[in-house]
Amino acid sequence: MAHATSHPATDAAIDDANDAEIVAVEQTSGKTVVAVVTASSRVGKATVRHLLVSHGNKVHIRAVFRGKSKTKEDFIHDLLQSEGTENGATLAAESLISNLANVEVVCGFDVADPTTHAAAFSGVDRALVIAPQLENRQEIVNSILTAGKSHGVRRVVIIGGVFQEEEKFIFHRQWQSTRRHADETLGLSWTQLECGDFMENVLRNKETICNEDKVYGAGGNPGACSLPIALDDIGKAAAVILACDDDVAHNRQAYRIVGPDLLSQHDMARIIGEKIGKEVTFVDLGLDVAIERATTVGGSARWQAEGFHDWMRLYYTTGRFKEVMSDLPLLGIRPVSFGEWMDRHVGEFLAKSDCLGTSSQQTKADVLADI
């Protein structure tokens, strides 16, 4: 992965991080406290980054981690090296750095341990809750929502998927469960981001792109397509909602968070090839073979691979995404195209030595562990 270039103010900002923490509590006065659970995920980091860059004068951010080793200095490094502050985005980096006093790090959160809940949620008004990639993730998210409500959280943002109201397969049932729990059981003000598939999913194929000039998968039939979205844009949408002071504007709203272009697997392979300077082709393995490949080569759990391919069978191969309209314009967001996303990530597909032997472990860590 490409590393961010050093910013002149970065070292000083990190040196000052602990001093900023001392005055952080004083600076929350007059600012809404927003929790991101967990901030280790890609969407979590993107949300914190966009809150700091665009809304740092309005909110105080509590970045919550399950592990116990994350320091504020570590997290600052993560934010400065993550998408959105790379490739010369100096203005965004400067804005992020100037608002570092408005973020605090809380480690050791365990939904099963009530003694850790107050540190995560005490004084928090709004929270983004991101599900781990576990088969019982709806139970985990529901427990986190319950813990937040018991400590005074009023508004929550949760992740879902397009067409989830049909409840046709495991992902739908998980996402609908969390919505019903927030709404009917807890009476929280909720907003759900119903996402399409993620542009980052192509990273699962970077080894074969590097070494074979091929993308392997399923759904190559005519008419198959989706509206892939960059995870950074999901974080941007979450930040807009969390920073909004109008309690009614986003209450009980489900927004469809999808990318700007209908793309087939063949289209995405072609764009990848254009960006890296060689022809890349898509190889349709069929759904059954693709499921086995996802579990054996890609490192996916069986339930996850089967769920993803249920999604492909029901929605991607049937062209259902042609009827989907994005709600991102309602939030004032222009989503990046897949070509723009590739411009940011092209280096990850170029060096063969960086790709060798990494597909299973890197896919699981970078793409599938937490969105």
C-alpha positions as MATLAB code, in Angstrom:
seq = 'MAHATSHPATDAAIDDANDAEIVAVEQTSGKTVVAVVTASSRVGKATVRHLLVSHGNKVHIRAVFRGKSKTKEDFIHDLLQSEGTENGATLAAESLISNLANVEVVCGFDVADPTTHAAAFSGVDRALVIAPQLENRQEIVNSILTAGKSHGVRRVVIIGGVFQEEEKFIFHRQWQSTRRHADETLGLSWTQLECGDFMENVLRNKETICNEDKVYGAGGNPGACSLPIALDDIGKAAAVILACDDDVAHNRQAYRIVGPDLLSQHDMARIIGEKIGKEVTFVDLGLDVAIERATTVGGSARWQAEGFHDWMRLYYTTGRFKEVMSDLPLLGIRPVSFGEWMDRHVGEFLAKSDCLGTSSQQTKADVLADI';
ca = [
       0.000    0.000    0.000;
       1.227    3.441   -0.854;
       2.462    5.496    2.064;
       1.451    9.074    2.616;
       4.126   11.632    2.089;
       5.302   13.487    5.155;
       3.459   16.685    5.877;
       5.486   19.519    7.437;
       3.052   19.883   10.312;
       2.544   16.175   10.934;
       5.422   15.527   13.329;
       4.597   18.554   15.421;
       0.943   17.549   15.506;
       1.794   14.085   16.758;
       4.189   15.487   19.350;
       1.374   17.705   20.575;
      -1.236   14.935   20.624;
      -0.867   14.139   24.303;
      -1.005   17.830   25.234;
      -4.139   18.160   23.140;
      -5.666   15.245   25.030;
      -5.243   17.113   28.310;
      -7.406   19.979   27.116;
      -9.806   17.815   25.095;
     -12.339   17.519   27.875;
     -12.483   21.302   28.236;
     -12.893   21.664   24.475;
     -15.936   19.367   24.388;
     -17.884   22.170   26.062;
     -20.500   23.309   23.580;
     -19.666   20.493   21.157;
     -21.685   17.365   20.567;
     -19.789   14.199   21.476;
     -19.880   11.588   18.723;
     -18.633    8.015   19.139;
     -17.310    5.825   16.316;
     -17.454    2.120   17.195;
     -15.102    0.781   16.071;
     -12.648    3.283   14.692;
     -10.297    0.525   13.504;
     -12.512   -0.257   10.513;
     -12.033    1.470    7.169;
     -15.404    3.187    7.384;
     -14.679    4.114   10.999;
     -11.400    5.791   10.106;
     -12.966    7.528    7.114;
     -15.790    8.831    9.293;
     -13.409   10.233   11.906;
     -11.287   11.807    9.192;
     -14.252   13.526    7.522;
     -15.633   14.672   10.863;
     -12.290   16.290   11.661;
     -11.737   17.807    8.234;
     -15.251   19.115    7.576;
     -16.982   19.311   10.957;
     -14.176   19.640   13.485;
     -15.544   22.897   14.830;
     -18.889   21.293   15.726;
     -18.167   17.871   17.253;
     -15.871   16.112   19.677;
     -15.055   12.609   18.453;
     -14.562    9.536   20.604;
     -12.751    6.875   18.590;
     -13.518    3.527   20.234;
     -11.363    0.417   19.794;
     -11.799   -3.158   20.941;
      -8.075   -3.702   21.398;
      -6.082   -2.215   24.262;
      -2.918   -1.133   22.471;
      -4.073    1.743   20.240;
      -2.669    5.114   21.252;
      -3.760    8.493   20.010;
      -0.401    8.836   18.281;
      -1.014    5.537   16.439;
      -4.448    6.668   15.376;
      -3.176   10.014   14.098;
      -0.643    8.162   11.959;
      -3.465    5.967   10.617;
      -5.596    8.976    9.729;
      -2.776   10.847    8.020;
      -1.815    7.799    5.957;
      -5.325    6.767    4.988;
      -7.293    7.583    1.876;
      -8.360   11.180    1.605;
      -5.135   12.716    2.927;
      -2.888   11.092    0.342;
      -1.741   12.255   -3.090;
      -1.139   15.878   -2.212;
      -4.366   16.501   -0.298;
      -2.544   19.111    1.772;
      -5.570   21.187    2.636;
      -7.418   18.184    4.079;
      -4.344   17.145    6.066;
      -3.925   20.635    7.488;
      -7.587   20.794    8.481;
      -7.361   17.366   10.095;
      -4.242   18.334   12.035;
      -5.738   21.607   13.238;
      -8.664   19.732   14.816;
      -6.779   16.897   16.529;
      -7.710   18.195   19.970;
     -11.288   17.257   19.093;
     -10.621   13.523   19.009;
      -9.995   11.130   21.888;
      -9.136    7.426   21.799;
     -10.859    4.864   24.023;
      -9.445    1.334   23.995;
     -10.534   -1.972   25.454;
     -14.223   -1.786   24.568;
     -15.911   -5.159   25.019;
     -19.636   -5.379   24.460;
     -19.740   -8.413   26.757;
     -18.084   -6.471   29.597;
     -20.387   -3.741   30.960;
     -17.484   -2.175   32.866;
     -16.087   -0.960   29.517;
     -19.288    0.682   28.297;
     -19.164    3.964   30.212;
     -15.756    4.895   28.804;
     -17.135    4.430   25.290;
     -20.547    6.059   25.657;
     -20.728    8.339   28.682;
     -21.635   11.835   27.471;
     -22.106   10.656   23.866;
     -25.119   11.985   21.967;
     -24.630   10.236   18.613;
     -22.808    7.099   17.532;
     -21.791    5.255   14.394;
     -21.810    1.501   15.017;
     -20.029   -0.720   12.490;
     -20.618   -4.461   12.486;
     -17.666   -6.843   12.672;
     -17.501   -9.501    9.975;
     -18.827  -12.266   12.209;
     -21.799  -14.520   11.576;
     -23.574  -13.267   14.716;
     -22.795   -9.627   13.968;
     -26.416   -8.520   14.323;
     -26.347   -9.746   17.936;
     -23.126   -7.823   18.560;
     -24.439   -4.606   17.003;
     -27.735   -4.918   18.882;
     -25.832   -5.301   22.154;
     -23.689   -2.247   21.343;
     -26.822   -0.227   20.570;
     -28.347   -1.307   23.867;
     -25.204   -0.323   25.756;
     -25.171    3.059   24.046;
     -28.836    3.711   24.839;
     -28.276    2.840   28.520;
     -25.562    5.523   28.705;
     -27.586    8.269   27.031;
     -26.911    7.880   23.299;
     -29.898    9.321   21.403;
     -29.004    8.982   17.725;
     -27.247    6.171   15.873;
     -25.978    5.526   12.368;
     -25.831    1.887   11.302;
     -24.721    0.135    8.111;
     -27.033   -1.853    5.879;
     -27.472   -2.853    2.255;
     -29.589   -2.053   -0.775;
     -32.756   -4.198   -1.025;
     -32.404   -5.345    2.606;
     -36.136   -4.920    3.257;
     -36.696   -8.014    1.090;
     -34.825  -10.146    3.692;
     -33.928  -12.814    1.139;
     -30.552  -13.899    2.530;
     -28.324  -13.684    5.585;
     -26.952  -10.159    5.065;
     -30.471   -8.767    4.667;
     -31.664  -10.464    7.850;
     -28.681   -9.173    9.798;
     -29.156   -5.570    8.635;
     -32.906   -5.588    9.199;
     -32.402   -7.013   12.689;
     -30.242   -4.061   13.710;
     -32.724   -1.561   12.285;
     -35.651   -3.159   14.119;
     -33.679   -3.283   17.356;
     -32.756    0.406   17.147;
     -36.288    1.422   16.185;
     -38.784   -0.912   17.811;
     -36.866   -2.235   20.823;
     -34.823    0.802   21.869;
     -36.719    3.715   20.371;
     -33.519    5.349   19.165;
     -33.339    7.917   16.417;
     -31.619    5.918   13.672;
     -30.228    6.382   10.195;
     -29.190    3.406    8.095;
     -26.749    3.592    5.198;
     -27.888    0.998    2.661;
     -24.734    0.342    0.669;
     -24.015   -1.440   -2.555;
     -20.878   -3.499   -3.046;
     -17.515   -1.931   -2.270;
     -14.870   -0.820   -4.727;
     -12.324   -2.178   -2.248;
     -13.521   -5.701   -3.055;
     -11.312   -5.672   -6.147;
      -8.306   -5.781   -3.816;
      -9.139   -9.456   -3.362;
      -7.944   -9.937   -6.921;
      -4.761   -7.913   -6.862;
      -2.462  -10.942   -6.862;
      -4.025  -12.369  -10.029;
      -4.149   -8.895  -11.585;
      -0.445   -8.408  -10.846;
       0.672  -11.827  -11.974;
      -1.908  -13.084  -14.495;
      -3.656   -9.932  -15.769;
      -6.947  -11.538  -14.734;
      -9.837  -10.951  -12.357;
     -11.610  -14.132  -11.249;
     -15.182  -14.132  -10.034;
     -18.798  -14.721  -11.004;
     -21.590  -12.788  -12.642;
     -20.139  -12.179  -16.084;
     -23.456  -12.608  -17.864;
     -24.886   -9.822  -20.072;
     -26.880   -7.310  -18.053;
     -25.147   -8.082  -14.746;
     -24.048   -4.899  -13.006;
     -23.880   -2.987   -9.742;
     -23.129    0.495   -8.403;
     -19.888   -0.030   -6.428;
     -19.136    2.550   -3.748;
     -15.836    3.610   -2.182;
     -15.684    2.985    1.567;
     -14.389    6.532    1.986;
     -17.685    7.869    0.624;
     -19.615    5.803    3.179;
     -17.531    7.465    5.898;
     -18.233   10.859    4.362;
     -21.989   10.185    4.466;
     -21.809    9.009    8.084;
     -19.906   12.176    9.028;
     -22.517   14.450    7.455;
     -25.311   12.754    9.408;
     -23.432   12.626   12.720;
     -22.524   16.309   12.491;
     -26.081   17.412   11.744;
     -27.721   19.181   14.691;
     -31.241   18.789   13.319;
     -32.731   15.845   15.206;
     -35.484   15.411   12.625;
     -33.561   15.651    9.347;
     -32.175   12.095    9.313;
     -34.445   10.414   11.860;
     -35.639    6.951   10.749;
     -34.130    7.464    7.302;
     -32.573    4.761    5.142;
     -30.257    6.232    2.509;
     -29.043    4.286   -0.495;
     -25.295    4.784   -0.582;
     -24.125    3.639   -4.010;
     -21.545    4.699   -6.548;
     -22.164    6.909   -9.589;
     -21.797    4.341  -12.373;
     -23.438    1.050  -13.300;
     -20.513   -1.314  -13.879;
     -20.149   -4.950  -14.819;
     -17.234   -7.148  -13.802;
     -15.929   -6.741  -17.359;
     -16.168   -2.942  -17.056;
     -14.180   -2.922  -13.808;
     -11.479   -5.197  -15.256;
     -11.198   -2.897  -18.270;
     -10.842    0.217  -16.074;
      -8.222   -1.498  -13.914;
      -6.272   -2.326  -17.061;
      -6.508    1.239  -18.348;
      -5.154    2.606  -15.079;
      -2.247    0.165  -14.731;
      -1.317    0.186  -18.418;
      -2.082   -3.357  -19.520;
      -5.078   -5.395  -20.599;
      -6.898   -7.045  -17.699;
      -9.699   -9.515  -18.381;
     -12.507  -10.892  -16.224;
     -12.840  -14.683  -15.958;
     -16.305  -15.935  -14.973;
     -15.894  -19.019  -12.800;
     -19.588  -19.444  -12.062;
     -21.112  -18.943   -8.625;
     -20.342  -22.378   -7.149;
     -16.664  -22.295   -8.102;
     -16.394  -18.658   -7.029;
     -17.707  -19.527   -3.540;
     -15.077  -22.245   -3.136;
     -12.343  -19.918   -4.391;
     -13.443  -17.183   -1.967;
     -13.103  -19.541    1.004;
      -9.941  -21.383   -0.013;
      -7.935  -18.655   -1.784;
      -9.616  -15.467   -0.579;
      -9.814  -16.328    3.118;
     -13.562  -15.649    3.469;
     -15.659  -17.521    6.010;
     -18.166  -19.899    4.439;
     -21.220  -17.927    5.637;
     -19.752  -14.736    4.216;
     -18.851  -16.207    0.823;
     -22.285  -17.804    0.489;
     -23.984  -14.564    1.538;
     -22.020  -12.517   -0.999;
     -22.874  -14.909   -3.781;
     -26.538  -15.004   -2.755;
     -26.377  -11.233   -3.254;
     -24.811  -11.719   -6.674;
     -27.357  -14.338   -7.709;
     -30.377  -12.311   -6.567;
     -29.341   -8.774   -7.463;
     -26.101   -8.448   -9.414;
     -26.679  -11.038  -12.160;
     -30.311   -9.989  -12.571;
     -29.490   -6.318  -13.179;
     -31.593   -5.110  -10.236;
     -29.188   -2.234   -9.563;
     -30.476   -0.515  -12.690;
     -33.505    0.537  -10.638;
     -31.471    2.036   -7.770;
     -31.049    5.779   -7.327;
     -28.313    7.132   -5.053;
     -29.260    9.255   -2.045;
     -25.781   10.753   -1.729;
     -26.840   13.996   -3.490;
     -29.354   14.501   -0.654;
     -26.346   14.602    1.677;
     -24.377   16.974   -0.547;
     -21.890   14.293   -1.584;
     -20.488   13.538   -5.040;
     -19.247    9.950   -4.905;
     -15.957    9.079   -6.555;
     -16.040    6.997   -9.715;
     -14.249    3.669   -9.923;
     -11.677    5.287  -12.201;
     -10.969    7.955   -9.568;
     -10.701    5.256   -6.900;
      -8.201    3.375   -9.067;
      -6.120    6.538   -9.465;
      -5.669    6.522   -5.663;
      -4.850    2.807   -5.484;
      -3.030    2.104   -8.727;
       0.258    1.381   -6.957;
      -1.277   -1.613   -5.205;
      -1.752   -3.366   -8.548;
       1.619   -2.671  -10.141;
       4.416   -4.340   -8.129;
       4.351   -8.114   -8.553;
       6.714   -8.623   -5.631;
       4.209   -6.867   -3.357;
       1.427   -9.199   -4.475;
       3.121  -12.576   -4.237;
       1.670  -14.791   -1.564;
      -0.494  -12.096   -0.015;
      -3.984  -12.683   -1.361;
      -5.449  -14.765    1.465;
      -3.962  -12.930    4.435;
      -4.103   -9.433    3.005;
      -7.628   -9.801    1.716;
      -8.858  -10.904    5.110;
      -7.055   -8.126    6.956;
      -7.599   -5.217    4.591;
     -11.005   -5.911    3.047;
     -13.072   -8.409    4.966;
     -12.206   -7.941    8.648;
     -14.162   -4.719    9.135;
     -15.615   -2.510    6.414;
];
